[in-house]
GROMACS .gro file of C-alpha atoms in nm:
model
  388
    1MET     CA    1 -11.519  19.373   5.581
    2GLU     CA    2 -11.160  19.288   5.658
    3ASN     CA    3 -10.898  19.505   5.496
    4THR     CA    4 -10.674  19.263   5.307
    5ASN     CA    5 -10.415  19.527   5.231
    6SER     CA    6 -10.265  19.553   5.579
    7ILE     CA    7 -10.101  19.325   5.827
    8SER     CA    8 -10.105  19.466   6.176
    9SER     CA    9  -9.969  19.330   6.497
   10SER     CA   10 -10.321  19.226   6.593
   11ASP     CA   11 -10.410  19.014   6.289
   12GLY     CA   12 -10.155  18.962   6.016
   13PHE     CA   13  -9.869  18.849   6.233
   14GLU     CA   14 -10.092  18.614   6.431
   15LEU     CA   15 -10.154  18.414   6.113
   16PHE     CA   16  -9.826  18.239   6.175
   17SER     CA   17  -9.892  18.099   6.521
   18SER     CA   18  -9.697  17.782   6.590
   19SER     CA   19 -10.017  17.615   6.711
   20THR     CA   20 -10.138  17.571   6.352
   21GLN     CA   21 -10.159  17.213   6.226
   22TYR     CA   22  -9.907  17.163   5.945
   23SER     CA   23  -9.889  16.922   5.651
   24TYR     CA   24  -9.608  16.985   5.404
   25ASP     CA   25  -9.334  16.764   5.266
   26ALA     CA   26  -8.987  16.803   5.415
   27PHE     CA   27  -8.717  17.025   5.272
   28SER     CA   28  -8.385  17.072   5.446
   29VAL     CA   29  -8.102  17.263   5.286
   30GLY     CA   30  -7.813  17.035   5.372
   31THR     CA   31  -7.939  16.685   5.291
   32LEU     CA   32  -7.960  16.634   4.915
   33ASP     CA   33  -7.704  16.402   4.757
   34LEU     CA   34  -7.598  16.569   4.434
   35SER     CA   35  -7.507  16.252   4.250
   36ASP     CA   36  -7.423  16.430   3.928
   37TYR     CA   37  -7.200  16.686   4.092
   38ASP     CA   38  -7.047  16.591   4.428
   39THR     CA   39  -7.177  16.355   4.693
   40HIS     CA   40  -7.021  16.548   4.983
   41ASN     CA   41  -7.281  16.662   5.233
   42VAL     CA   42  -7.238  17.027   5.328
   43HIS     CA   43  -7.286  16.970   5.698
   44ASN     CA   44  -7.116  16.636   5.737
   45ASP     CA   45  -6.831  16.769   5.949
   46GLU     CA   46  -6.851  16.540   6.251
   47ASN     CA   47  -6.522  16.369   6.168
   48ARG     CA   48  -6.344  16.679   6.042
   49ASP     CA   49  -5.983  16.705   6.157
   50PRO     CA   50  -5.898  17.071   6.230
   51ALA     CA   51  -5.525  17.000   6.205
   52LYS     CA   52  -5.572  16.846   5.863
   53ASP     CA   53  -5.787  17.141   5.756
   54LYS     CA   54  -5.508  17.377   5.854
   55SER     CA   55  -5.254  17.175   5.660
   56LEU     CA   56  -5.476  17.200   5.354
   57GLY     CA   57  -5.470  17.577   5.364
   58THR     CA   58  -5.771  17.657   5.581
   59SER     CA   59  -5.790  18.018   5.688
   60THR     CA   60  -5.827  18.120   6.051
   61SER     CA   61  -6.202  18.158   5.993
   62GLY     CA   62  -6.233  17.790   5.902
   63ALA     CA   63  -6.288  17.848   5.531
   64PRO     CA   64  -6.031  17.699   5.290
   65ARG     CA   65  -5.869  17.951   5.063
   66MET     CA   66  -5.990  17.850   4.718
   67LYS     CA   67  -5.768  17.936   4.421
   68SER     CA   68  -5.883  17.999   4.069
   69LEU     CA   69  -5.696  17.892   3.760
   70HIS     CA   70  -5.568  18.247   3.719
   71ASP     CA   71  -5.427  18.246   4.073
   72ILE     CA   72  -5.250  17.917   4.006
   73GLU     CA   73  -5.109  18.044   3.677
   74PHE     CA   74  -4.972  18.354   3.853
   75GLU     CA   75  -4.818  18.160   4.141
   76THR     CA   76  -4.657  17.905   3.910
   77SER     CA   77  -4.526  18.160   3.664
   78GLY     CA   78  -4.167  18.067   3.577
   79LYS     CA   79  -4.200  17.730   3.749
   80CYS     CA   80  -4.224  17.390   3.592
   81LEU     CA   81  -4.593  17.296   3.567
   82SER     CA   82  -4.664  16.981   3.373
   83GLU     CA   83  -4.909  16.989   3.086
   84GLN     CA   84  -5.123  16.732   3.264
   85SER     CA   85  -5.137  16.945   3.580
   86TYR     CA   86  -5.238  17.249   3.379
   87ARG     CA   87  -5.511  17.054   3.205
   88THR     CA   88  -5.638  16.926   3.540
   89PHE     CA   89  -5.660  17.278   3.683
   90ARG     CA   90  -5.823  17.408   3.368
   91ARG     CA   91  -6.075  17.126   3.356
   92SER     CA   92  -6.167  17.182   3.722
   93GLU     CA   93  -6.235  17.552   3.668
   94LEU     CA   94  -6.427  17.499   3.346
   95THR     CA   95  -6.640  17.230   3.508
   96ARG     CA   96  -6.736  17.460   3.793
   97ARG     CA   97  -6.786  17.754   3.559
   98ALA     CA   98  -7.025  17.545   3.349
   99LEU     CA   99  -7.213  17.436   3.662
  100ILE     CA  100  -7.260  17.794   3.785
  101HIS     CA  101  -7.355  17.913   3.437
  102ARG     CA  102  -7.628  17.647   3.423
  103GLN     CA  103  -7.749  17.732   3.774
  104ILE     CA  104  -7.775  18.102   3.691
  105SER     CA  105  -7.971  18.022   3.376
  106LEU     CA  106  -8.214  17.825   3.596
  107GLY     CA  107  -8.252  18.100   3.855
  108ARG     CA  108  -7.951  18.114   4.084
  109GLY     CA  109  -7.886  18.466   4.210
  110ASP     CA  110  -7.645  18.648   3.981
  111PRO     CA  111  -7.410  18.905   4.144
  112SER     CA  112  -7.338  19.050   3.799
  113LYS     CA  113  -7.699  19.171   3.765
  114ALA     CA  114  -7.677  19.477   3.986
  115TRP     CA  115  -7.999  19.640   4.105
  116CYS     CA  116  -7.830  19.978   4.067
  117ASN     CA  117  -7.773  19.904   3.693
  118ASP     CA  118  -7.399  19.962   3.723
  119GLU     CA  119  -7.236  19.657   3.565
  120GLU     CA  120  -6.910  19.720   3.751
  121CYS     CA  121  -7.075  19.765   4.091
  122ASP     CA  122  -6.974  19.509   4.352
  123GLU     CA  123  -7.168  19.658   4.646
  124GLU     CA  124  -7.452  19.406   4.608
  125THR     CA  125  -7.247  19.089   4.569
  126GLN     CA  126  -7.281  19.003   4.939
  127ILE     CA  127  -7.649  18.920   4.883
  128PHE     CA  128  -7.565  18.635   4.645
  129THR     CA  129  -7.223  18.508   4.745
  130SER     CA  130  -7.128  18.238   4.993
  131PRO     CA  131  -7.170  18.326   5.362
  132PHE     CA  132  -6.963  18.168   5.639
  133LEU     CA  133  -7.276  18.039   5.813
  134TYR     CA  134  -7.604  17.925   5.666
  135LEU     CA  135  -7.943  17.831   5.811
  136ILE     CA  136  -8.068  17.475   5.775
  137ASN     CA  137  -8.390  17.314   5.898
  138TYR     CA  138  -8.432  17.092   6.195
  139PRO     CA  139  -8.680  16.811   6.119
  140LYS     CA  140  -8.922  16.939   6.383
  141SER     CA  141  -8.966  17.246   6.598
  142ARG     CA  142  -8.928  17.260   6.974
  143ILE     CA  143  -9.298  17.178   7.012
  144GLY     CA  144  -9.282  16.884   6.772
  145LEU     CA  145  -9.430  17.033   6.454
  146PRO     CA  146  -9.269  16.968   6.113
  147VAL     CA  147  -9.048  17.266   6.033
  148GLU     CA  148  -9.128  17.260   5.661
  149ASP     CA  149  -9.491  17.332   5.738
  150TYR     CA  150  -9.406  17.667   5.895
  151PHE     CA  151  -9.294  17.773   5.547
  152ARG     CA  152  -9.597  17.624   5.374
  153ASP     CA  153  -9.852  17.773   5.614
  154PHE     CA  154  -9.687  18.113   5.592
  155ALA     CA  155  -9.695  18.113   5.211
  156ASP     CA  156 -10.060  18.000   5.221
  157ALA     CA  157 -10.146  18.282   5.463
  158MET     CA  158  -9.973  18.541   5.244
  159VAL     CA  159 -10.153  18.433   4.928
  160THR     CA  160 -10.486  18.439   5.113
  161LYS     CA  161 -10.422  18.767   5.293
  162LEU     CA  162 -10.254  18.973   5.022
  163LEU     CA  163 -10.376  18.829   4.694
  164GLY     CA  164 -10.717  18.681   4.770
  165ILE     CA  165 -10.690  18.413   4.501
  166GLN     CA  166 -11.002  18.193   4.502
  167ASP     CA  167 -10.921  17.934   4.237
  168ILE     CA  168 -10.761  17.636   4.413
  169LYS     CA  169 -10.523  17.549   4.130
  170ALA     CA  170 -10.409  17.910   4.086
  171LYS     CA  171 -10.373  17.952   4.461
  172ASN     CA  172 -10.157  17.640   4.499
  173HIS     CA  173  -9.943  17.755   4.206
  174LYS     CA  174  -9.887  18.094   4.371
  175ILE     CA  175  -9.811  17.932   4.707
  176ARG     CA  176  -9.549  17.715   4.539
  177GLY     CA  177  -9.399  18.023   4.373
  178LEU     CA  178  -9.378  18.224   4.696
  179LEU     CA  179  -9.227  17.925   4.874
  180SER     CA  180  -8.940  17.924   4.626
  181PHE     CA  181  -8.862  18.281   4.734
  182ILE     CA  182  -8.920  18.241   5.108
  183ASP     CA  183  -8.700  17.930   5.115
  184SER     CA  184  -8.427  18.066   4.886
  185PRO     CA  185  -8.057  18.094   4.984
  186PRO     CA  186  -8.039  18.478   4.974
  187VAL     CA  187  -8.339  18.508   5.208
  188ARG     CA  188  -8.198  18.256   5.454
  189SER     CA  189  -7.862  18.435   5.446
  190ALA     CA  190  -8.028  18.774   5.502
  191PHE     CA  191  -8.217  18.641   5.803
  192TRP     CA  192  -7.903  18.492   5.954
  193ARG     CA  193  -7.732  18.832   5.930
  194PHE     CA  194  -8.037  18.991   6.095
  195ILE     CA  195  -8.081  18.745   6.380
  196GLY     CA  196  -7.705  18.741   6.447
  197ALA     CA  197  -7.707  19.118   6.498
  198TYR     CA  198  -8.035  19.100   6.692
  199GLY     CA  199  -7.878  18.868   6.945
  200LEU     CA  200  -7.536  19.035   6.949
  201TYR     CA  201  -7.676  19.377   7.034
  202GLU     CA  202  -7.941  19.234   7.270
  203PHE     CA  203  -8.248  19.409   7.133
  204ASN     CA  204  -8.484  19.154   7.295
  205LEU     CA  205  -8.814  19.311   7.192
  206SER     CA  206  -9.134  19.162   7.330
  207ASP     CA  207  -9.394  18.986   7.114
  208ASP     CA  208  -9.591  19.311   7.104
  209GLU     CA  209  -9.297  19.542   7.036
  210PHE     CA  210  -9.137  19.355   6.745
  211PRO     CA  211  -9.442  19.365   6.511
  212LYS     CA  212  -9.474  19.738   6.581
  213ALA     CA  213  -9.109  19.786   6.483
  214LEU     CA  214  -9.174  19.600   6.156
  215VAL     CA  215  -9.477  19.813   6.074
  216ALA     CA  216  -9.279  20.132   6.147
  217ALA     CA  217  -9.007  20.025   5.902
  218ARG     CA  218  -9.245  19.978   5.608
  219PRO     CA  219  -9.279  20.342   5.488
  220VAL     CA  220  -8.903  20.395   5.513
  221PHE     CA  221  -8.845  20.079   5.310
  222ARG     CA  222  -9.095  20.183   5.041
  223ASP     CA  223  -8.937  20.527   5.009
  224ILE     CA  224  -8.593  20.374   4.961
  225MET     CA  225  -8.682  20.092   4.721
  226PHE     CA  226  -8.984  20.215   4.523
  227ALA     CA  227  -8.927  20.587   4.474
  228VAL     CA  228  -8.721  20.722   4.184
  229LYS     CA  229  -8.386  20.542   4.171
  230THR     CA  230  -8.159  20.842   4.216
  231THR     CA  231  -7.787  20.830   4.287
  232ALA     CA  232  -7.857  20.932   4.645
  233ARG     CA  233  -8.102  20.644   4.695
  234VAL     CA  234  -7.862  20.396   4.540
  235GLU     CA  235  -7.594  20.508   4.786
  236ILE     CA  236  -7.840  20.465   5.073
  237VAL     CA  237  -7.924  20.111   4.959
  238HIS     CA  238  -7.556  20.022   4.934
  239SER     CA  239  -7.490  20.167   5.279
  240TYR     CA  240  -7.739  19.918   5.423
  241ILE     CA  241  -7.590  19.621   5.238
  242ASN     CA  242  -7.229  19.706   5.325
  243PRO     CA  243  -7.242  19.938   5.626
  244ASP     CA  244  -6.942  20.109   5.775
  245HIS     CA  245  -6.821  19.891   6.061
  246GLU     CA  246  -6.820  20.166   6.323
  247LEU     CA  247  -7.164  20.293   6.223
  248PHE     CA  248  -7.297  19.938   6.213
  249LYS     CA  249  -7.230  19.897   6.585
  250THR     CA  250  -7.447  20.201   6.662
  251TRP     CA  251  -7.745  20.104   6.446
  252PRO     CA  252  -8.093  20.098   6.600
  253LEU     CA  253  -8.310  19.792   6.534
  254GLN     CA  254  -8.493  19.958   6.246
  255LYS     CA  255  -8.178  19.974   6.035
  256PHE     CA  256  -8.120  19.601   6.078
  257ILE     CA  257  -8.480  19.541   5.975
  258LEU     CA  258  -8.433  19.762   5.670
  259ARG     CA  259  -8.115  19.580   5.580
  260PHE     CA  260  -8.305  19.250   5.570
  261LEU     CA  261  -8.591  19.400   5.367
  262ILE     CA  262  -8.359  19.568   5.116
  263CYS     CA  263  -8.146  19.259   5.055
  264CYS     CA  264  -8.456  19.043   5.004
  265GLU     CA  265  -8.618  19.297   4.774
  266ILE     CA  266  -8.309  19.327   4.552
  267TRP     CA  267  -8.318  18.949   4.515
  268ARG     CA  268  -8.695  18.950   4.449
  269GLN     CA  269  -8.655  19.209   4.173
  270GLN     CA  270  -8.380  19.021   3.990
  271LYS     CA  271  -8.502  18.877   3.659
  272THR     CA  272  -8.505  18.498   3.686
  273PRO     CA  273  -8.730  18.215   3.563
  274ARG     CA  274  -8.927  18.256   3.888
  275SER     CA  275  -8.980  18.633   3.874
  276GLU     CA  276  -9.347  18.615   3.781
  277SER     CA  277  -9.432  18.391   4.075
  278TRP     CA  278  -9.267  18.640   4.313
  279LYS     CA  279  -9.486  18.933   4.214
  280ILE     CA  280  -9.699  19.066   4.499
  281GLY     CA  281  -9.865  19.372   4.350
  282SER     CA  282  -9.829  19.714   4.508
  283SER     CA  283  -9.529  19.841   4.699
  284GLU     CA  284  -9.747  19.832   5.011
  285GLY     CA  285  -9.817  19.464   4.949
  286VAL     CA  286  -9.447  19.394   4.905
  287SER     CA  287  -9.357  19.569   5.230
  288GLN     CA  288  -9.628  19.375   5.415
  289PHE     CA  289  -9.508  19.046   5.269
  290LEU     CA  290  -9.140  19.101   5.349
  291THR     CA  291  -9.199  19.225   5.705
  292ALA     CA  292  -9.434  18.933   5.770
  293MET     CA  293  -9.167  18.699   5.631
  294LEU     CA  294  -8.912  18.840   5.876
  295PHE     CA  295  -9.164  18.795   6.159
  296ASN     CA  296  -9.223  18.432   6.056
  297TYR     CA  297  -8.850  18.356   6.038
  298LYS     CA  298  -8.799  18.507   6.384
  299LEU     CA  299  -9.083  18.293   6.516
  300MET     CA  300  -8.920  17.985   6.364
  301TRP     CA  301  -8.588  18.080   6.522
  302ARG     CA  302  -8.752  18.113   6.862
  303GLU     CA  303  -8.925  17.778   6.817
  304ASP     CA  304  -8.591  17.607   6.741
  305CYS     CA  305  -8.685  17.530   6.381
  306LEU     CA  306  -8.350  17.642   6.240
  307ASP     CA  307  -7.988  17.554   6.295
  308THR     CA  308  -7.666  17.703   6.156
  309ASP     CA  309  -7.421  17.520   5.933
  310ILE     CA  310  -7.070  17.619   5.828
  311ILE     CA  311  -7.005  17.679   5.459
  312TYR     CA  312  -6.648  17.554   5.428
  313THR     CA  313  -6.599  17.624   5.056
  314THR     CA  314  -6.775  17.801   4.774
  315LYS     CA  315  -6.846  17.457   4.627
  316ASP     CA  316  -7.067  17.390   4.929
  317TRP     CA  317  -7.253  17.709   4.836
  318ASP     CA  318  -7.295  17.571   4.483
  319LYS     CA  319  -7.455  17.258   4.633
  320ILE     CA  320  -7.701  17.464   4.835
  321TRP     CA  321  -7.810  17.644   4.520
  322GLU     CA  322  -7.832  17.311   4.337
  323GLN     CA  323  -8.063  17.169   4.600
  324TRP     CA  324  -8.285  17.476   4.593
  325LEU     CA  325  -8.308  17.459   4.212
  326ARG     CA  326  -8.409  17.094   4.235
  327GLU     CA  327  -8.661  17.154   4.512
  328TYR     CA  328  -8.827  17.429   4.307
  329PRO     CA  329  -8.764  17.336   3.942
  330VAL     CA  330  -8.837  17.585   3.666
  331HIS     CA  331  -9.104  17.371   3.501
  332ASP     CA  332  -9.304  17.389   3.826
  333MET     CA  333  -9.310  17.767   3.798
  334ASP     CA  334  -9.398  17.780   3.425
  335GLU     CA  335  -9.295  18.143   3.422
  336ILE     CA  336  -9.241  18.414   3.164
  337VAL     CA  337  -8.950  18.655   3.194
  338ASP     CA  338  -8.924  18.950   2.956
  339GLY     CA  339  -9.191  18.793   2.737
  340GLU     CA  340  -9.010  18.463   2.689
  341VAL     CA  341  -9.109  18.128   2.835
  342PHE     CA  342  -8.827  17.928   2.995
  343GLN     CA  343  -8.842  17.580   2.845
  344PRO     CA  344  -8.598  17.290   2.826
  345ARG     CA  345  -8.480  17.233   2.472
  346ASP     CA  346  -8.643  16.891   2.450
  347GLN     CA  347  -8.980  17.057   2.518
  348MET     CA  348  -8.943  17.323   2.250
  349GLU     CA  349  -9.134  17.267   1.930
  350ARG     CA  350  -8.848  17.378   1.707
  351THR     CA  351  -8.627  17.208   1.458
  352GLU     CA  352  -8.250  17.194   1.501
  353GLU     CA  353  -8.216  17.441   1.215
  354GLU     CA  354  -8.439  17.692   1.396
  355VAL     CA  355  -8.245  17.650   1.721
  356LEU     CA  356  -7.915  17.693   1.535
  357GLU     CA  357  -8.044  18.009   1.369
  358GLU     CA  358  -8.166  18.159   1.700
  359VAL     CA  359  -7.897  18.043   1.944
  360GLY     CA  360  -7.597  18.006   1.716
  361TYR     CA  361  -7.498  17.654   1.822
  362LEU     CA  362  -7.639  17.308   1.891
  363GLY     CA  363  -7.556  17.102   2.199
  364GLY     CA  364  -7.382  16.777   2.121
  365VAL     CA  365  -7.046  16.610   2.095
  366GLY     CA  366  -6.772  16.873   2.095
  367ALA     CA  367  -6.432  16.877   1.935
  368TYR     CA  368  -6.103  16.873   2.128
  369ASN     CA  369  -5.959  17.221   2.155
  370GLU     CA  370  -5.613  17.275   2.308
  371SER     CA  371  -5.659  17.650   2.356
  372TYR     CA  372  -5.800  17.810   2.669
  373ASN     CA  373  -6.114  18.012   2.601
  374PRO     CA  374  -6.192  18.243   2.896
  375VAL     CA  375  -6.510  18.372   2.726
  376GLN     CA  376  -6.677  18.031   2.741
  377TRP     CA  377  -6.956  18.039   3.003
  378PHE     CA  378  -6.869  18.397   3.094
  379LEU     CA  379  -7.034  18.481   3.428
  380GLY     CA  380  -7.042  18.858   3.399
  381ALA     CA  381  -6.851  19.142   3.559
  382GLN     CA  382  -6.852  18.975   3.902
  383GLU     CA  383  -6.738  18.632   3.786
  384ASP     CA  384  -6.414  18.654   3.986
  385THR     CA  385  -6.622  18.693   4.301
  386ILE     CA  386  -6.846  18.401   4.207
  387LEU     CA  387  -6.549  18.173   4.132
  388MET     CA  388  -6.349  18.259   4.446
   0.00000   0.00000   0.00000
């Protein structure tokens, strides 16, 4: 009988051969038109004028320097700022704050929810904040197969291999749940950091050597992430997320693999409306799943399934999260987090009085308020990082 609790270089990794026939609907990170937010396409930069970008305050890295309301207030202190200008700046920040608050409530990664349980810790923010480059899908791979089906077939293989679910409906539900993790922005960002370093330092492992390196990293990963969360282990985790620059250049391949695994696992453990659908089981199962996911992404990279796109502003990052939330809506997951079911208000069988008693307010037409309320839609200890 086949052992379903291990993925070796001879069987588990071969599940994701590019010769498989695929059939899954398309999903590409940069193509959704967010009609209720901003119709700008995040990778529509063909007609971009670099000189104009520079005149608008673009940094040397190509990313515009975004200013928050607080920055503007500080810079204009003692200067004449019209009431209308102030209201415009305030409205812009509050609009974006409300958008991010809604996205986090629906499952966007929250930098303020630190894995280390230190509310003031900012070591883990890199996992959830806007990168300079982001991976998007090509329509088809180099051999002509739909790129989206690489994701679907991988999720199907993982559910079959690790979980052994027989019921078709339950299996499809779990596949959909795992897809929402595999295809999520933090995972794509973590892989880009990995493959960038892999190419920069010219590791160039063969098809036989790379799976062996992944298997060798599993026990180290489990000891770091699933043993008792001591101060020493927390420091080790943070050293992988934000390594010292000089040490980073001397890292062996295993440390880059561990960095990918750790970043993905911190995201997987964060409590969101999709947490239940991301459960794998044992720590061994989790390590097998994450290493196989890295193998599958590397295969897709080699098969020219993925391209890189520049994230010019943090608002582009908001759009990427918005598209992911729409591609994998909460009601598809039907999940329970901390014993509570996530439901839209119009689906809750409660009266307005009951909602008012529980929540403390009812959504509706608001009243004009001249005062600035910084507590409204508070985004946690790392909100300054989120709103940059």
